[in-house]
mmCIF file of C-alpha atoms and ligand atoms in Angstrom:
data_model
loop_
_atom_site.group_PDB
_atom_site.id
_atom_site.type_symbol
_atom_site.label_atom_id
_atom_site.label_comp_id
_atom_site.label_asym_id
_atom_site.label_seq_id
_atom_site.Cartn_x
_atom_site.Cartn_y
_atom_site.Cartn_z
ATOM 1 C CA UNK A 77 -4.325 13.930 19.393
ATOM 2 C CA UNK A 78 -5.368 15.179 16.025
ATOM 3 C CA UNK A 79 -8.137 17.926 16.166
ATOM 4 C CA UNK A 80 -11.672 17.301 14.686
ATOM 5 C CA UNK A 81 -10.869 18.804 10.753
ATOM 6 C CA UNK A 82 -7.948 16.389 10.529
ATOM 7 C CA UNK A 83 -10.127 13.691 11.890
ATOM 8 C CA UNK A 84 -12.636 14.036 9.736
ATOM 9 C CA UNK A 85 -10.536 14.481 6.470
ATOM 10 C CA UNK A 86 -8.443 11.177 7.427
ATOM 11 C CA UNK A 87 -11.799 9.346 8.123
ATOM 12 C CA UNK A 88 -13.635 10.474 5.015
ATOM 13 C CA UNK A 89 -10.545 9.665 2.694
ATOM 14 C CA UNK A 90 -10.098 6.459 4.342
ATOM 15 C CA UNK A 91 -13.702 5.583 3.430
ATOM 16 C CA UNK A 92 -12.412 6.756 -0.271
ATOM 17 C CA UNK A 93 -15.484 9.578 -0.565
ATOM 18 C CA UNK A 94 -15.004 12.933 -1.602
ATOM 19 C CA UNK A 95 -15.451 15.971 0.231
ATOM 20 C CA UNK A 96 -18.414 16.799 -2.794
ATOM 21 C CA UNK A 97 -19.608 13.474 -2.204
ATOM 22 C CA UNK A 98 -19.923 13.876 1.895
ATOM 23 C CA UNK A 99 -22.033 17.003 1.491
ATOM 24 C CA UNK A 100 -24.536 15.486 -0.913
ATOM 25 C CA UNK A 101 -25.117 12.993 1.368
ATOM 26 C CA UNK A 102 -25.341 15.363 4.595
ATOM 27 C CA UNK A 103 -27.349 17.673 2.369
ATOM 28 C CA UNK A 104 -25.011 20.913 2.682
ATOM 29 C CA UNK A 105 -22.513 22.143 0.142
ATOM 30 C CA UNK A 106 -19.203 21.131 -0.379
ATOM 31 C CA UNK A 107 -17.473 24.187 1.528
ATOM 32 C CA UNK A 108 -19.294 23.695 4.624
ATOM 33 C CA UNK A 109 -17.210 19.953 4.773
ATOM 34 C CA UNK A 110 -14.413 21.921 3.441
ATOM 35 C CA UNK A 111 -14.537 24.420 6.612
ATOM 36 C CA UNK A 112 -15.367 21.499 8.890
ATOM 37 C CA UNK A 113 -12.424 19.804 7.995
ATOM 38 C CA UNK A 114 -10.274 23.190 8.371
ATOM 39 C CA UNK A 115 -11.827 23.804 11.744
ATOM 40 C CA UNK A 116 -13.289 26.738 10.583
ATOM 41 C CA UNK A 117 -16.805 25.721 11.197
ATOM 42 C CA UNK A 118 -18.268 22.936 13.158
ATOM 43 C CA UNK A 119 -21.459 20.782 12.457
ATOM 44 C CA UNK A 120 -24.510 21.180 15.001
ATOM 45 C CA UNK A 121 -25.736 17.778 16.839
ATOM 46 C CA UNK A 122 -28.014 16.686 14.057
ATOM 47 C CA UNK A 123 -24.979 17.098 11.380
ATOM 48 C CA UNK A 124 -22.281 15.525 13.827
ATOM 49 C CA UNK A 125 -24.705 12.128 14.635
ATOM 50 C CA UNK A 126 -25.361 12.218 10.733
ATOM 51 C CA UNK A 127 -21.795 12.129 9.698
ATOM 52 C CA UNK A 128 -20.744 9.765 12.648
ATOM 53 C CA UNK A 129 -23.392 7.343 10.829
ATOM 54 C CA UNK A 130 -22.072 7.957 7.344
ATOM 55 C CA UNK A 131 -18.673 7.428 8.337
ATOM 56 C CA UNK A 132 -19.157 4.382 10.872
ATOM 57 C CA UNK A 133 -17.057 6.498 13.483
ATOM 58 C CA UNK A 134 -18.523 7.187 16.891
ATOM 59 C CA UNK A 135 -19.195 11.195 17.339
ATOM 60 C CA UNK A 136 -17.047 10.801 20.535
ATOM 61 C CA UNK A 137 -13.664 9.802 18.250
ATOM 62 C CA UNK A 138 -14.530 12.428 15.862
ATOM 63 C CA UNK A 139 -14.644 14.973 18.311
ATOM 64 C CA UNK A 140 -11.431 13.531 20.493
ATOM 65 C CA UNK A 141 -13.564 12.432 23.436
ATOM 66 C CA UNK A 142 -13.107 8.860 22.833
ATOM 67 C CA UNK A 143 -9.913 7.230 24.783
ATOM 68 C CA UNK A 144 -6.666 7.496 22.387
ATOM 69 C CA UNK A 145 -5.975 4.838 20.472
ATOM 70 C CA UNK A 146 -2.955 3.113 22.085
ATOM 71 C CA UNK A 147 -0.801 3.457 18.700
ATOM 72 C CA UNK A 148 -1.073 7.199 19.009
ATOM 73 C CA UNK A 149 1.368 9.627 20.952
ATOM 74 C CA UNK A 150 0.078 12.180 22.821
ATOM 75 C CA UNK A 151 1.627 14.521 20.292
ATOM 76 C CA UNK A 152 -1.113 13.037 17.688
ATOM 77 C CA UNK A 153 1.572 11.271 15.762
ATOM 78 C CA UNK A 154 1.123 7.942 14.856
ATOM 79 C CA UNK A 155 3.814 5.542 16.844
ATOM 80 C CA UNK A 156 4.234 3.244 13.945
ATOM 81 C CA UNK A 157 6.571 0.711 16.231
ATOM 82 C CA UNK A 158 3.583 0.439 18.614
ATOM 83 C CA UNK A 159 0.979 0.029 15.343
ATOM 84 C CA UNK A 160 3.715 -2.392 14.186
ATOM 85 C CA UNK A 161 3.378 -4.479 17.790
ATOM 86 C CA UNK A 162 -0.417 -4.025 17.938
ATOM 87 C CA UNK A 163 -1.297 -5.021 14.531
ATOM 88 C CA UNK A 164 0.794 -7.976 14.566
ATOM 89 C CA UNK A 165 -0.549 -9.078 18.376
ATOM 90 C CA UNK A 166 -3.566 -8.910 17.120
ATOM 91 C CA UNK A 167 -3.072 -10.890 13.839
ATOM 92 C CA UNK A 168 -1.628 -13.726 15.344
ATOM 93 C CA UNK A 169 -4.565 -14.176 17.740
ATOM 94 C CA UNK A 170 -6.110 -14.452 14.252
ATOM 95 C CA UNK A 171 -8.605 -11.736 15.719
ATOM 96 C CA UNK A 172 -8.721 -9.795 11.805
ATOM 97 C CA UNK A 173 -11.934 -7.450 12.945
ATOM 98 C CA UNK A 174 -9.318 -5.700 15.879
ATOM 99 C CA UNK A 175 -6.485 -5.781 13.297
ATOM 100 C CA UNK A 176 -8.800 -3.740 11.062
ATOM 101 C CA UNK A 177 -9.397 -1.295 13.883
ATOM 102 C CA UNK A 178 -6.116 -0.863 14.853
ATOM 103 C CA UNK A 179 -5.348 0.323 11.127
ATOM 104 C CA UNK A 180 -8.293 2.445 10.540
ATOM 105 C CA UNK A 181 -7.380 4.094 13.565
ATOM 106 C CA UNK A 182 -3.889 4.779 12.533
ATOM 107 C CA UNK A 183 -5.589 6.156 9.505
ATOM 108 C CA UNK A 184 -7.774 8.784 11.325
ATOM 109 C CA UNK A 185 -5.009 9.895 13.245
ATOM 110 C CA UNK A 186 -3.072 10.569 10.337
ATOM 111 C CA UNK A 187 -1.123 7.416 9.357
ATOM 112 C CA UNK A 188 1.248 7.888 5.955
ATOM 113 C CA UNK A 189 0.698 5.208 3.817
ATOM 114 C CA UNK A 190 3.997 4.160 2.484
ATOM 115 C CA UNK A 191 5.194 4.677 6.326
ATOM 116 C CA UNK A 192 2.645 2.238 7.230
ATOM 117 C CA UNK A 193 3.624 -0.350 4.036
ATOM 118 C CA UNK A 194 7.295 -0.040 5.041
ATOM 119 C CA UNK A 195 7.543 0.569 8.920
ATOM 120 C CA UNK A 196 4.308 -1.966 9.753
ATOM 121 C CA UNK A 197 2.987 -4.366 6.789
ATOM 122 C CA UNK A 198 6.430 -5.201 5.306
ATOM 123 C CA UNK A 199 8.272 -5.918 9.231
ATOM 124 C CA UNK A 200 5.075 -7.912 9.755
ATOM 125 C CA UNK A 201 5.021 -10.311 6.803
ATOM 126 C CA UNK A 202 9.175 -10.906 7.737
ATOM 127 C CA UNK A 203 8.137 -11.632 11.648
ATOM 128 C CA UNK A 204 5.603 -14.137 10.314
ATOM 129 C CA UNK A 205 8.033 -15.883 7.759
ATOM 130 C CA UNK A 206 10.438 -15.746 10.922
ATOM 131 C CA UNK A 207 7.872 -17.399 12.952
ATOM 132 C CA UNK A 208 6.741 -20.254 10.453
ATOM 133 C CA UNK A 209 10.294 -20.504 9.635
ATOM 134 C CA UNK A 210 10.728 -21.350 13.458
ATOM 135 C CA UNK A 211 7.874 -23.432 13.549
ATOM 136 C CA UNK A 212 6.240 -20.893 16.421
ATOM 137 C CA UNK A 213 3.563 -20.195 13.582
ATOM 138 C CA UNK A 214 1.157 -22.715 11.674
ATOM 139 C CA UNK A 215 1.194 -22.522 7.659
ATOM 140 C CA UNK A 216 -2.687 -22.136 7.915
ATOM 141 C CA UNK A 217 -1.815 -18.540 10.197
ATOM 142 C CA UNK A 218 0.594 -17.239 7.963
ATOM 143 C CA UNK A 219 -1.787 -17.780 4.961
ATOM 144 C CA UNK A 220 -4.525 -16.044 7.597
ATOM 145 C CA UNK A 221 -2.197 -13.425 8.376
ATOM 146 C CA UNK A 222 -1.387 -12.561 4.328
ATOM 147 C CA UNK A 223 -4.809 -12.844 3.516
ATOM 148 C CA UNK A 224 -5.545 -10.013 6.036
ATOM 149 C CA UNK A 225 -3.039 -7.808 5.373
ATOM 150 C CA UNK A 226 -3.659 -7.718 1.591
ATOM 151 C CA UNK A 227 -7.105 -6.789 2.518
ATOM 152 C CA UNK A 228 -5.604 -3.739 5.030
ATOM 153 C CA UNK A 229 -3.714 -2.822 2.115
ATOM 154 C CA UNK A 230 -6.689 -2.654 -0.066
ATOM 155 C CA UNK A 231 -8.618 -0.534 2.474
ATOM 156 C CA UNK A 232 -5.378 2.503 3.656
ATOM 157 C CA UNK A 233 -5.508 2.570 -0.297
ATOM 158 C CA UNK A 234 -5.675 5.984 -1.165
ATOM 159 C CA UNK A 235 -8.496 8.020 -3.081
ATOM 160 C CA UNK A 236 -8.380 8.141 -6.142
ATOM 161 C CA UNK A 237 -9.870 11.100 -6.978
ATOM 162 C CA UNK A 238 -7.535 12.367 -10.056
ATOM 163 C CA UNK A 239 -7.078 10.918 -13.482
ATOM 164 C CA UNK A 240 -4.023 13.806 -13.728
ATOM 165 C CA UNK A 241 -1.245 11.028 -13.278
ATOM 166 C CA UNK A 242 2.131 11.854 -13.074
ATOM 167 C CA UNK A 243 3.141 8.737 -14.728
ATOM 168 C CA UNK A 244 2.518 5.083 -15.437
ATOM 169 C CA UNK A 245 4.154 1.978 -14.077
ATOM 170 C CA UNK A 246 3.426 -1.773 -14.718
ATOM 171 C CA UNK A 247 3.813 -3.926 -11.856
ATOM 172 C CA UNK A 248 4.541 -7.905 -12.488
ATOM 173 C CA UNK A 249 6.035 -11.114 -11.078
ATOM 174 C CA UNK A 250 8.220 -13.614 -13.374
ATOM 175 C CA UNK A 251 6.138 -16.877 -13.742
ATOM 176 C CA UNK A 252 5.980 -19.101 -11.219
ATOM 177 C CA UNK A 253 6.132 -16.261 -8.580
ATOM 178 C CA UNK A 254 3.630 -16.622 -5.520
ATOM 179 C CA UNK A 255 4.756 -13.924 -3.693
ATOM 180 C CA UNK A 256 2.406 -10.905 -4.969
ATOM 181 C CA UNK A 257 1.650 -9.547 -1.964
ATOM 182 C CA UNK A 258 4.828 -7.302 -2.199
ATOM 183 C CA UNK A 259 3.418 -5.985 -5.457
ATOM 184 C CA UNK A 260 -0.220 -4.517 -3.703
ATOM 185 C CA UNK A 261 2.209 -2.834 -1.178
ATOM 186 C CA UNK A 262 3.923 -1.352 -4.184
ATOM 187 C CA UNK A 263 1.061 -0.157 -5.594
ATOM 188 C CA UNK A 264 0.051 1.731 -2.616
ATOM 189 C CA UNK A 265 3.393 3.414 -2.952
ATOM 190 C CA UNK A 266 2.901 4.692 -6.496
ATOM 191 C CA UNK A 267 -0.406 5.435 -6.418
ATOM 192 C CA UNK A 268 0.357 7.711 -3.116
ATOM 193 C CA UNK A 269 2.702 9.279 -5.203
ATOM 194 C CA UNK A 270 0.654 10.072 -7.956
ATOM 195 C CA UNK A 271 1.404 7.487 -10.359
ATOM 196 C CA UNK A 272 -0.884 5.380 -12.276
ATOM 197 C CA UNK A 273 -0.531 1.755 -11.505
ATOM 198 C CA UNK A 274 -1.722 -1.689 -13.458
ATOM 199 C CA UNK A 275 -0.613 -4.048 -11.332
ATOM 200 C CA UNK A 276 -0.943 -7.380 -13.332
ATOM 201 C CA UNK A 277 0.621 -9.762 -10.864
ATOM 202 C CA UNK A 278 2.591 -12.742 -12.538
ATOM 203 C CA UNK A 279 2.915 -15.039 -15.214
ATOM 204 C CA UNK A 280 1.639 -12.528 -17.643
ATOM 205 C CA UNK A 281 2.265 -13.360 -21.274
ATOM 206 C CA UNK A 282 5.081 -10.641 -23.044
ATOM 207 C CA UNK A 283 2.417 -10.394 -25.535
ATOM 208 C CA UNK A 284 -0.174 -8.577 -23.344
ATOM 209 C CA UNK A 285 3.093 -6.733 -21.593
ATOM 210 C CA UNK A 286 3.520 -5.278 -24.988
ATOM 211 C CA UNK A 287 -0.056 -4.490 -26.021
ATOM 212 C CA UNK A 288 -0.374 -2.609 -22.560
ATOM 213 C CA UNK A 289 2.847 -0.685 -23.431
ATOM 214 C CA UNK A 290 1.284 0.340 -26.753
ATOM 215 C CA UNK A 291 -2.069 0.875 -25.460
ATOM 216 C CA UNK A 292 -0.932 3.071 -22.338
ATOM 217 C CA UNK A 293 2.702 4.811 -22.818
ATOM 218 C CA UNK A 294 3.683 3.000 -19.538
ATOM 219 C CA UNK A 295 6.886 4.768 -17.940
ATOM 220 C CA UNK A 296 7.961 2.151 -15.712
ATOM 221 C CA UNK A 297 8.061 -1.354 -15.190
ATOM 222 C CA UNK A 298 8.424 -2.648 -11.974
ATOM 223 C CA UNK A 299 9.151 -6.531 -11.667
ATOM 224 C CA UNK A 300 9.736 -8.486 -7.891
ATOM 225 C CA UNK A 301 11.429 -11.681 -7.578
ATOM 226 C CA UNK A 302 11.360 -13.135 -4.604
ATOM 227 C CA UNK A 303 12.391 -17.225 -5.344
ATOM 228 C CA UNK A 304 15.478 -17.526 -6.238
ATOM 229 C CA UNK A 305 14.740 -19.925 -8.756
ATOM 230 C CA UNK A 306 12.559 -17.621 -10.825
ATOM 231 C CA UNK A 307 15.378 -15.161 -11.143
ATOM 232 C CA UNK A 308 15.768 -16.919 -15.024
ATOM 233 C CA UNK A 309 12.244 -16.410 -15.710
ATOM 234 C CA UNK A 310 13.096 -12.815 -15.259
ATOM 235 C CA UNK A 311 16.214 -12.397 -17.073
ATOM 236 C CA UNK A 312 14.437 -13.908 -20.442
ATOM 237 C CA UNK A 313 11.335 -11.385 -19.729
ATOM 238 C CA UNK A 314 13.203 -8.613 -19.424
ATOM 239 C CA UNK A 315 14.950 -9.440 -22.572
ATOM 240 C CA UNK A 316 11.762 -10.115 -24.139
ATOM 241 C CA UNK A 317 10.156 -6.807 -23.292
ATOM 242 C CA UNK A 318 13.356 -4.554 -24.724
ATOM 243 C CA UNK A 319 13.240 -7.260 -27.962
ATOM 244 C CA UNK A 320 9.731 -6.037 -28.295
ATOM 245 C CA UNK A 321 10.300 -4.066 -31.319
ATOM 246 C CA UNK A 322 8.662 -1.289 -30.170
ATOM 247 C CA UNK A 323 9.837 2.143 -30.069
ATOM 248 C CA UNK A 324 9.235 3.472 -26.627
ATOM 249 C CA UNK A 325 10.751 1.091 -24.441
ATOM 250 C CA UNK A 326 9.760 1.590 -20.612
ATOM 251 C CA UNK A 327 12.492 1.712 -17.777
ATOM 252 C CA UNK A 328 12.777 -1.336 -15.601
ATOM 253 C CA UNK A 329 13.570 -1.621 -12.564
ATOM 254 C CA UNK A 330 13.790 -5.217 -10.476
ATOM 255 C CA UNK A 331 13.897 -5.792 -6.470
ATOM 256 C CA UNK A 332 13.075 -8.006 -4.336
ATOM 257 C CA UNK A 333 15.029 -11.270 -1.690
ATOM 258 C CA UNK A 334 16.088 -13.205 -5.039
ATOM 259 C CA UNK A 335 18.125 -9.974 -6.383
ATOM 260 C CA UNK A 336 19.524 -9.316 -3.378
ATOM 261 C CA UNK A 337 20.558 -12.537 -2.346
ATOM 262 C CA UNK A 338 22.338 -13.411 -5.957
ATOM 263 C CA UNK A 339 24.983 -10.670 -6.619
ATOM 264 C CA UNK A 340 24.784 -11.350 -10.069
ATOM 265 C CA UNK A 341 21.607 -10.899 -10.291
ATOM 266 C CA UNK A 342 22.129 -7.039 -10.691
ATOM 267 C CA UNK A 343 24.105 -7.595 -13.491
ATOM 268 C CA UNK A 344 22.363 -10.583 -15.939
ATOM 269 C CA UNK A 345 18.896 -9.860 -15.173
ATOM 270 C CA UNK A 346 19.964 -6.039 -17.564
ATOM 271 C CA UNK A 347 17.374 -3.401 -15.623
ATOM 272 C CA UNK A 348 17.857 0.260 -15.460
ATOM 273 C CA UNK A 349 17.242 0.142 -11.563
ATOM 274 C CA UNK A 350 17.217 -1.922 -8.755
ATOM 275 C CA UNK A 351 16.457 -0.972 -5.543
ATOM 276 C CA UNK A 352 16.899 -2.590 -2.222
ATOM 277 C CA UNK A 353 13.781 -1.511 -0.220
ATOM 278 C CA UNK A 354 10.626 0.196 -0.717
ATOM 279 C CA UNK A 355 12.070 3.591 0.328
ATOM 280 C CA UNK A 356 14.664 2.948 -2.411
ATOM 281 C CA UNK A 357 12.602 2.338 -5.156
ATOM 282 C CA UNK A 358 10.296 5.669 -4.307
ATOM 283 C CA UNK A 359 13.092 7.811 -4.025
ATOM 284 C CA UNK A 360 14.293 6.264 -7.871
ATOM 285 C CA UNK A 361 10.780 6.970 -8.709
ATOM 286 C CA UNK A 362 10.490 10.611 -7.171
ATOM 287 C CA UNK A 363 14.015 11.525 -8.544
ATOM 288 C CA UNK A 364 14.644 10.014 -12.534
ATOM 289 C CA UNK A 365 10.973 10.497 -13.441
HETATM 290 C C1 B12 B 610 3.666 -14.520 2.733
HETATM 291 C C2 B12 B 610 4.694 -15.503 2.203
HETATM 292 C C3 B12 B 610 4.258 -16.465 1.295
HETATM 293 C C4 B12 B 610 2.857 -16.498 0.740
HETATM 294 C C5 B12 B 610 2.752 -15.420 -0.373
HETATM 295 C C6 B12 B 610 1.401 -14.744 -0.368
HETATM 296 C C7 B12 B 610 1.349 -13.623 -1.355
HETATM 297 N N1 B12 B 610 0.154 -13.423 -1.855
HETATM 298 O O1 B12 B 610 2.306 -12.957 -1.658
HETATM 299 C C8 B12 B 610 2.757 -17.948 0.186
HETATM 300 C C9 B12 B 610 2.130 -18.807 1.246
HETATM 301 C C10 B12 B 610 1.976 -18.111 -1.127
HETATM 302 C C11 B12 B 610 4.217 -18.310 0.047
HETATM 303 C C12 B12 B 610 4.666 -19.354 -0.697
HETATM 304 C C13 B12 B 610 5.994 -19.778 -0.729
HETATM 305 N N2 B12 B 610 7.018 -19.289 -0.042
HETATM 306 CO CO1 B12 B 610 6.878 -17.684 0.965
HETATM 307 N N3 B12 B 610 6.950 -16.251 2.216
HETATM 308 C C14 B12 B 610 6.035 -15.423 2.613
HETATM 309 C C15 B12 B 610 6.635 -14.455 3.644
HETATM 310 C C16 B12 B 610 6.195 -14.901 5.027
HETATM 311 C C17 B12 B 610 6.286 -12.988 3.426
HETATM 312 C C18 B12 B 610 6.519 -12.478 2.006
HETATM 313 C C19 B12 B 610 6.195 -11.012 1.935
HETATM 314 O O2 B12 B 610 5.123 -10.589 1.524
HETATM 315 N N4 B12 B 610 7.154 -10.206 2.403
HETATM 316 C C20 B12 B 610 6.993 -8.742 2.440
HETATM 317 C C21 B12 B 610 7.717 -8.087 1.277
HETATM 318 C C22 B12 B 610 7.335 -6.617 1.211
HETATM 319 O O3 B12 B 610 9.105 -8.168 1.523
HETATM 320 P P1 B12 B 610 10.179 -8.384 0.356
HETATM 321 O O4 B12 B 610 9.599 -9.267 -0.654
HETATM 322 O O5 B12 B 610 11.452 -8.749 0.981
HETATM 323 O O6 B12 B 610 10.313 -6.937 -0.304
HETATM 324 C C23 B12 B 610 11.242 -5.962 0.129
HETATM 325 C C24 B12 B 610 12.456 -5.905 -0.754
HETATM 326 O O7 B12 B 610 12.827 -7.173 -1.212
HETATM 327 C C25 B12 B 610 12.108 -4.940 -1.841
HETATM 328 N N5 B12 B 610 11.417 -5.389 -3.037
HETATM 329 C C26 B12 B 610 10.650 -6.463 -3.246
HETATM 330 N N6 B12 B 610 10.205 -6.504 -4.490
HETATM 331 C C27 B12 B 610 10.667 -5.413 -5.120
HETATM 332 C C28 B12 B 610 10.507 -4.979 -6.449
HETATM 333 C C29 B12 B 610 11.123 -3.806 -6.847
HETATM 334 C C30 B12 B 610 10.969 -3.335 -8.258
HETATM 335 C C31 B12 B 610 11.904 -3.068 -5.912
HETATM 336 C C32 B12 B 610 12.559 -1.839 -6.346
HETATM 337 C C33 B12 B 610 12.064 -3.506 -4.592
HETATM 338 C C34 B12 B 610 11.442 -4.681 -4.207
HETATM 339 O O8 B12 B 610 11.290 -4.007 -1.159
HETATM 340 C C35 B12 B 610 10.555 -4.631 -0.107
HETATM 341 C C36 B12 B 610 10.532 -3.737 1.106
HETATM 342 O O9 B12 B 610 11.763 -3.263 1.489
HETATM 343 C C37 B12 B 610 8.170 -14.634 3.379
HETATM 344 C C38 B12 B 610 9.052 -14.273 4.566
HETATM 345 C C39 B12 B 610 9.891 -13.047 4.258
HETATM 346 N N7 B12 B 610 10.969 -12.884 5.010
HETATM 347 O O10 B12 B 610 9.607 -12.260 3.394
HETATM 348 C C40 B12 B 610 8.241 -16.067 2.883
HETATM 349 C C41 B12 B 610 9.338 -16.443 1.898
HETATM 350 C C42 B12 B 610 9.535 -15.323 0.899
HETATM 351 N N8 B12 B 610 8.776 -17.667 1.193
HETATM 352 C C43 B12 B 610 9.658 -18.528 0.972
HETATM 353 C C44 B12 B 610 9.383 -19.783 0.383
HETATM 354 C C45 B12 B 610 10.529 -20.763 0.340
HETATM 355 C C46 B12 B 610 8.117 -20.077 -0.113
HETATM 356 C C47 B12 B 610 7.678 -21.381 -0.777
HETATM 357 C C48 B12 B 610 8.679 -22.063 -1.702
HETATM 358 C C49 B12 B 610 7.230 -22.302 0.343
HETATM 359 C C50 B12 B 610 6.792 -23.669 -0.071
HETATM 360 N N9 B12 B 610 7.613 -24.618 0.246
HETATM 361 O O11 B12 B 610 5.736 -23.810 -0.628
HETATM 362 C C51 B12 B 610 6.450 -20.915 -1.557
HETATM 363 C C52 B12 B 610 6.905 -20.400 -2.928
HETATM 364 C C53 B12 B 610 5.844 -20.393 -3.922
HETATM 365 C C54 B12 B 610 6.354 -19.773 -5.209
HETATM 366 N N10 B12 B 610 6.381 -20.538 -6.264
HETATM 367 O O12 B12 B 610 6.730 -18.616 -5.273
HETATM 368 C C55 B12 B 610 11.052 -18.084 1.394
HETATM 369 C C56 B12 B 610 11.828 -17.567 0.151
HETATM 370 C C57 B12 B 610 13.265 -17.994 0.121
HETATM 371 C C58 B12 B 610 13.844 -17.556 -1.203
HETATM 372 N N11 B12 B 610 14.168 -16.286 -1.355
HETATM 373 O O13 B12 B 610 13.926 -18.353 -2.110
HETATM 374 C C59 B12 B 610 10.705 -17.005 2.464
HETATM 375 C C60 B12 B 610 11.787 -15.914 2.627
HETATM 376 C C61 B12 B 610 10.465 -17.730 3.793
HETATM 377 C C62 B12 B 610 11.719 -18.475 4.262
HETATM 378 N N12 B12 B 610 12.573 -17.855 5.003
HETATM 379 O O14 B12 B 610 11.878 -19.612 3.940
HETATM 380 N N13 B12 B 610 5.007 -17.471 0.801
#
């Protein structure tokens, strides 16, 4: 189990405050929080019922007392195969206020979010297409069950508490393209690594792509095709984006089921990268950027 600094650190970043913020409202100064959180100090009774009311935690989690959360090893690491089975138990008995638990409880406990986006969300979503597919799942659950997890991925989204970015990538769909989803996960993924992310989703006119290049000296541009049948709406925006006439060019880089399941596709849709999985495409984006 995680001791109470870590705790509290995981909690308050999870609840996107800052450590300046915290102590405003707990009326101390910004190092006490910083030596609570490095177990150097610890908060009286008054402080510790204040916080566990700021933060929506009970005192007894924050301080370890409270029963381990099932998807935590005794070591304090975060079992992400028993999160995986948890979270998904719990979504398919549509039950979204235990499914939220069960994350922010990862969270306090130290949960990494692209672990969580590749070892949890991403297994998830293919279990439920698995299950529709099989017709052990309802189309109205597996639009319950992405609606959730979009909204988990909204709330393990990190702080933002820099506007120091590393880089910039532009995140879009071809046209026609429902699946998005994947795109919020990929967001996560970037922004956790420091990037600075404009994720504008699909059927976004090459127009705007190109005033956005202009406007923001975008890096990267990230495009997912899932549907096969929208791989040729890709193939004519990538070649509209590098017949852009402008001079700075981003990289591209495509992924996604339609890329990998059309060989070709590698070849006529003209990136710079393509990447199989999510751990892929953040090692390309750690390493040629
Ligand atoms: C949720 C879902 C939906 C939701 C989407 C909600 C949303 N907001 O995104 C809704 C209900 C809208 C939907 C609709 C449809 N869906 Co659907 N859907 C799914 C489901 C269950 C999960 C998709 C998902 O989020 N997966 C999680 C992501 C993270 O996985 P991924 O896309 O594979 O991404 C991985 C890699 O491909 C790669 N990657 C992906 N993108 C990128 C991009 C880059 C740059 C890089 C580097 C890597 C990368 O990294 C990821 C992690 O390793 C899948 C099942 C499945 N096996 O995926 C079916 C699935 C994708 N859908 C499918 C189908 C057929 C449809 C519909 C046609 C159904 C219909 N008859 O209406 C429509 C299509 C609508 C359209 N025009 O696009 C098929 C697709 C088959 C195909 N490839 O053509 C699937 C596989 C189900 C199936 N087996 O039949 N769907």
């Amino acid at each position: 189990m995680s001791d109470f600094g870590t705790r509290l650190k995981n909690i308050r970043k999870l609840k996107k405050m800052t450590q300046k913020e915290l102590a405003e409202m707990l009326n101390v100064t910004q190092s006490t929080i910083a030596n609570y959180e490095s177990n150097l100090r610890f908060p009286g009774e008054a402080n510790l019922k204040e916080i566990s009311d700021l933060l929506h935690i009970s005192s007894d989690y924050l301080l370890g007392i409270a029963e381990e959360t099932k998807t935590v090893k005794a070591t304090g690491v975060v079992d992400l195969m028993k999160l995986k089975e948890d979270l998904l138990e719990a979504l398919l008995k549509s039950d979204e206020s235990l499914a939220t638990k069960i994350v922010i409880e990862s969270y306090v406990n130290g949960a990494v979010t692209h672990e969580v986006i590749d070892q949890v969300f991403h297994p998830i979503m293919v279990e439920t297409g698995r299950l529709w597919e099989t017709g052990k799942l309802d189309i109205s659950q597996e639009h319950f069950i992405s609606d959730v997890v979009e909204r988990l991925i909204s709330l393990i989204g990190i702080q933002m508490s820099t506007d120091d970015f590393k880089h910039t990538v532009m995140l879009i769909s071809p046209s026609g393209e429902e699946h998005v989803l994947v795109l919020k996960m990929m967001k996560e993924i970037f922004l956790e690594e420091g990037w600075r992310v404009f994720n504008l989703g699909k059927s976004i006119p090459v127009a705007s792509i190109a005033f956005l290049i202009e406007k923001e000296d975008i890096d990267l541009i990230a495009i997912s095709i899932t549907g096969k049948n929208n791989l040729n709406g890709a193939e004519h925006l990538i070649s509209a984006i590098r017949n852009l006439g402008i001079f700075k060019i981003p990289k591209i880089m495509v992924g996604g089921q339609a890329v990998e399941s059309e060989v070709q596709a590698k070849v006529f849709l003209g990136a710079d990268y393509y990447a199989s999985s999510f751990s892929e495409m953040r090692k390309i984006a750690l390493e040629q950027f």
